[in-house]
Coordinates of C-alpha atoms in Angstrom, one line a residue:
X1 CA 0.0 0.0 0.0
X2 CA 1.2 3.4 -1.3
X3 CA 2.4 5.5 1.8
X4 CA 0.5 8.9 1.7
X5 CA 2.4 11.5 3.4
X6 CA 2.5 15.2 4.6
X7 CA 3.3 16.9 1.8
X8 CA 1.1 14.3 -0.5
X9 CA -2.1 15.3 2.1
X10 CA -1.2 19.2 1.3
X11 CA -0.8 19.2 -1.9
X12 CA -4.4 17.3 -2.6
X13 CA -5.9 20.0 -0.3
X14 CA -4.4 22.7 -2.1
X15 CA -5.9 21.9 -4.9
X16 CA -9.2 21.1 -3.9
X17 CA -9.4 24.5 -2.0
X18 CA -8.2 26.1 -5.4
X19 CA -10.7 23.9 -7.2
X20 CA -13.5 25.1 -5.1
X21 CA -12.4 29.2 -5.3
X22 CA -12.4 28.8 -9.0
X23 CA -15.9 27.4 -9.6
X24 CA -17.3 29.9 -6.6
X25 CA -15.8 33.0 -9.0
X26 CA -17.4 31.3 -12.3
X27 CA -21.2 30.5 -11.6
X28 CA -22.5 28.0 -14.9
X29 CA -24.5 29.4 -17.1
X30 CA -27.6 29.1 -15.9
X31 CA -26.6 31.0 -12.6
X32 CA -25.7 33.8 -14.8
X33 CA -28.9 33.4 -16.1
X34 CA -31.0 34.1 -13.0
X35 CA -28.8 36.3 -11.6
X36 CA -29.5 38.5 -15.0
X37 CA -33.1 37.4 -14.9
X38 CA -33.3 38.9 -11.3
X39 CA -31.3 41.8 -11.8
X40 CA -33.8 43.0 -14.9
X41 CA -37.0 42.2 -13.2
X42 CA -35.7 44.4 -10.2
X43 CA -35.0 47.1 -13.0
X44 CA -38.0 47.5 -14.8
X45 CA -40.7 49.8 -13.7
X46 CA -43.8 48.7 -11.7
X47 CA -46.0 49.3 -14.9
X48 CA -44.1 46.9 -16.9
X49 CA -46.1 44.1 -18.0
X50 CA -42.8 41.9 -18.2
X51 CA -43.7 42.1 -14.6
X52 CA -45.8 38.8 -15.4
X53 CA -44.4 36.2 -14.1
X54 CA -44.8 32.8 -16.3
X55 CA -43.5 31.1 -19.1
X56 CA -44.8 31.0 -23.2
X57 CA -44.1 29.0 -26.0
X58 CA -43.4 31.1 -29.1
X59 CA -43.9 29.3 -32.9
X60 CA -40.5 27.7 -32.8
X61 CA -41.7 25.9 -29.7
X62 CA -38.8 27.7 -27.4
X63 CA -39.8 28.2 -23.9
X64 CA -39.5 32.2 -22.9
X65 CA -40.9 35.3 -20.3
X66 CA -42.3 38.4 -21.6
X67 CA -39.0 40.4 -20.0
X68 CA -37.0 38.3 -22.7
X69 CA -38.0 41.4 -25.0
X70 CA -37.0 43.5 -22.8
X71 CA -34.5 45.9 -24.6
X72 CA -36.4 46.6 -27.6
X73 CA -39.7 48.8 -28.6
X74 CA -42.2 46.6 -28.9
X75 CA -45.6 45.9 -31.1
X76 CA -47.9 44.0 -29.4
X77 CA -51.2 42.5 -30.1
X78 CA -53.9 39.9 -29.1
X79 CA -55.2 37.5 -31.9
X80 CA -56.5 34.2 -32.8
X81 CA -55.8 32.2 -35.8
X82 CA -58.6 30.9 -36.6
X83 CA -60.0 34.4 -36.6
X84 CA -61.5 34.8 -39.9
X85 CA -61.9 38.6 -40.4
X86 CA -60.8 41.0 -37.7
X87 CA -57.1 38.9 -36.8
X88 CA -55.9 39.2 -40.5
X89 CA -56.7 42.7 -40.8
X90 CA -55.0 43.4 -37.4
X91 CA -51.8 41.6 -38.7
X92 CA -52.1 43.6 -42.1
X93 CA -52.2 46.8 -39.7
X94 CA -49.0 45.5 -38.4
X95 CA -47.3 44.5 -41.7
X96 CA -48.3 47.5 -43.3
X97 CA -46.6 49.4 -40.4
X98 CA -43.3 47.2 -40.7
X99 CA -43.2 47.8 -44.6
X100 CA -42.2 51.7 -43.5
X101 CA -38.5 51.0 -42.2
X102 CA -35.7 49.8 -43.7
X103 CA -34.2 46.2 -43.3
X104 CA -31.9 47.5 -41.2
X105 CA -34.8 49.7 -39.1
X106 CA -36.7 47.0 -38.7
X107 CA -33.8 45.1 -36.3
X108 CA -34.3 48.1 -33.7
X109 CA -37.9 46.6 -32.7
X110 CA -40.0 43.8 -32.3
X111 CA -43.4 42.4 -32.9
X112 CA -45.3 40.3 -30.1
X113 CA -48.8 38.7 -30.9
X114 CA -50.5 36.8 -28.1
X115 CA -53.2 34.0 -28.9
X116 CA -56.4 34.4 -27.3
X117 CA -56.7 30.2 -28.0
X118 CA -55.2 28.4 -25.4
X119 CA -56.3 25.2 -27.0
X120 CA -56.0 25.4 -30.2
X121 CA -53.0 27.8 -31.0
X122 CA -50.3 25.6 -30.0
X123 CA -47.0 26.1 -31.0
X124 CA -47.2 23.9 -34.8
X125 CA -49.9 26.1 -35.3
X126 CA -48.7 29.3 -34.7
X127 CA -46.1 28.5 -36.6
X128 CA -48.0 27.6 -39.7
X129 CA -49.6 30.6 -39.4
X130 CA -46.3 33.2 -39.1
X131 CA -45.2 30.8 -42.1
X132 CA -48.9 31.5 -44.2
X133 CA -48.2 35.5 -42.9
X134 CA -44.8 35.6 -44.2
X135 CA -43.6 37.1 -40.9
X136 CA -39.9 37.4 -40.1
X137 CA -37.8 37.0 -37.4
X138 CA -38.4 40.0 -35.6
X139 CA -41.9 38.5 -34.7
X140 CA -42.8 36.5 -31.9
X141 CA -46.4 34.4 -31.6
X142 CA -47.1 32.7 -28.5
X143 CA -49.1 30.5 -26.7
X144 CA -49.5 30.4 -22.8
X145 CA -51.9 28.4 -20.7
X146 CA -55.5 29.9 -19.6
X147 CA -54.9 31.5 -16.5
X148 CA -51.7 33.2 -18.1
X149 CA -53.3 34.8 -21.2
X150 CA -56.6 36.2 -19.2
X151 CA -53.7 37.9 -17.0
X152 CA -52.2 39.6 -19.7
X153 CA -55.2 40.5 -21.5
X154 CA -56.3 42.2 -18.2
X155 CA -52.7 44.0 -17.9
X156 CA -53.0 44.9 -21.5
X157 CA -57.0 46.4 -21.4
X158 CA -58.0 43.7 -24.0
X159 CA -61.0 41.8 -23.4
X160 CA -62.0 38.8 -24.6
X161 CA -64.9 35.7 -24.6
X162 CA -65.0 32.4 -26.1
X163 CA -68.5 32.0 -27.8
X164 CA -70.9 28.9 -28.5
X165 CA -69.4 28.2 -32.1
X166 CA -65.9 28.3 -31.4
X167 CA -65.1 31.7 -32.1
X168 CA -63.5 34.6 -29.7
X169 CA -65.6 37.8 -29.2
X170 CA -62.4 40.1 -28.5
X171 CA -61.5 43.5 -29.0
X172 CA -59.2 45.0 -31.4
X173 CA -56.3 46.7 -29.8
X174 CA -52.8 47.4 -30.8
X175 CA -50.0 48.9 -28.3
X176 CA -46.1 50.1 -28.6
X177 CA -44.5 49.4 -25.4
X178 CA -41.2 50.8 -24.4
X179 CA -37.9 48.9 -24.1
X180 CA -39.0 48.3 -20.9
X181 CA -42.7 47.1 -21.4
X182 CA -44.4 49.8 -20.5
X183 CA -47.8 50.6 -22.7
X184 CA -46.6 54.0 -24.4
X185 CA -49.5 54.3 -26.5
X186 CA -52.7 52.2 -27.9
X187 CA -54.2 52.1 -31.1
X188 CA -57.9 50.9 -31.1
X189 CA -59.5 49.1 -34.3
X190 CA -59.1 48.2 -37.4
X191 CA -57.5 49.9 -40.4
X192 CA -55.1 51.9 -38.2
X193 CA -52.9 54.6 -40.1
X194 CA -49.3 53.0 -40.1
X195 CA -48.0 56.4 -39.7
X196 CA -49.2 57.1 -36.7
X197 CA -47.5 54.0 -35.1
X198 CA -44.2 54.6 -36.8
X199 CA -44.3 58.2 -35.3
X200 CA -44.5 56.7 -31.8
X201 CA -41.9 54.1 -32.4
X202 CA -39.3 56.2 -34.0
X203 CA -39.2 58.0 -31.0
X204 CA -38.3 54.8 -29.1
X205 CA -35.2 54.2 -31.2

């Protein structure tokens, strides 16, 4: 049996200890994370709907908060996409809005719809649908559970019902939040001037 002396002992425990200090100076990644995560939910203002705690599945099927957009101006809506007549118009709104900036203009924002369908609006399908709407990558659909979309709805002053033939009685509202997701302004309706919106987000940039 291999003597284990002194300086042998030492030299283990020196290296553990330095082992140790090393990984206690460099968290993994996902420490990083939270810590980041914590240190932007402390910074936003108490008006923020990133404020909402939860998580939502966008139409690549990735796993996210709303405070993951924090950073940019955002366009944010409500929809449903089965929605035969007042959703598409809504998205046209929107598309007609993007068609005003550049390429390169376009990078300094970001669009965020929100299903009202729970059920029906999964992931597959939202995707599908960005994919029929030719949207970029600089929008986001999502899908959350029941009690998390009625909580953002309510944040965002958008009501909405399911009705008896499987459609959604909601209301047609369009809002740029700041880089920090607060509401800066809302645009009621349909057939909203694209100008208008730009105005507000240009500001934002």
């Amino acid at each position: 049996m291999r003597k284990v002396t002194l300086k042998n002992y030492l030299t283990v425990a020196f290296g553990l200890f330095v082992l140790l200090a090393v990984n206690a100076c460099n968290p993994s990644s996902n420490e990083k994370k939270n810590d980041a995560s914590q240190v932007e939910a402390k910074e936003l203002p108490g008006n923020s709907i990133y404020h909402i705690d939860g998580y939502w599945s966008d139409q690549n099927g990735d796993s996210l908060q709303l405070k993951a957009f924090a950073g940019k101006p955002v366009v944010f809506t409500m929809i449903f996409t089965h929605c035969e007549y007042a959703c598409p118009m809504m998205v046209n709104d929107l598309k007609k809005l993007e068609a005003l900036f550049s390429p390169e203009e376009r990078q300094k924002f970001h669009f965020v719809m929100v299903s009202f369908d729970h059920v029906r609006d999964l992931p597959a399908r939202l995707k599908e649908y960005a994919e029929a709407q030719e949207l970029g990558s600089n929008w986001s659909l999502l899908h959350g559970n029941e009690d998390l979309v009625k909580e953002l709805a309510i944040a965002t002053d958008i009501s909405f019902e399911f009705v008896d033939d499987g459609g959604i009685a909601h209301s047609n509202r369009k809002l740029v939040l700041d880089k920090q997701g607060v509401i800066l302004k809302s645009f009621n309706g349909l057939g909203t001037d694209p100008e208008l919106m730009k105005s507000v987000l240009e500001e934002l940039f």
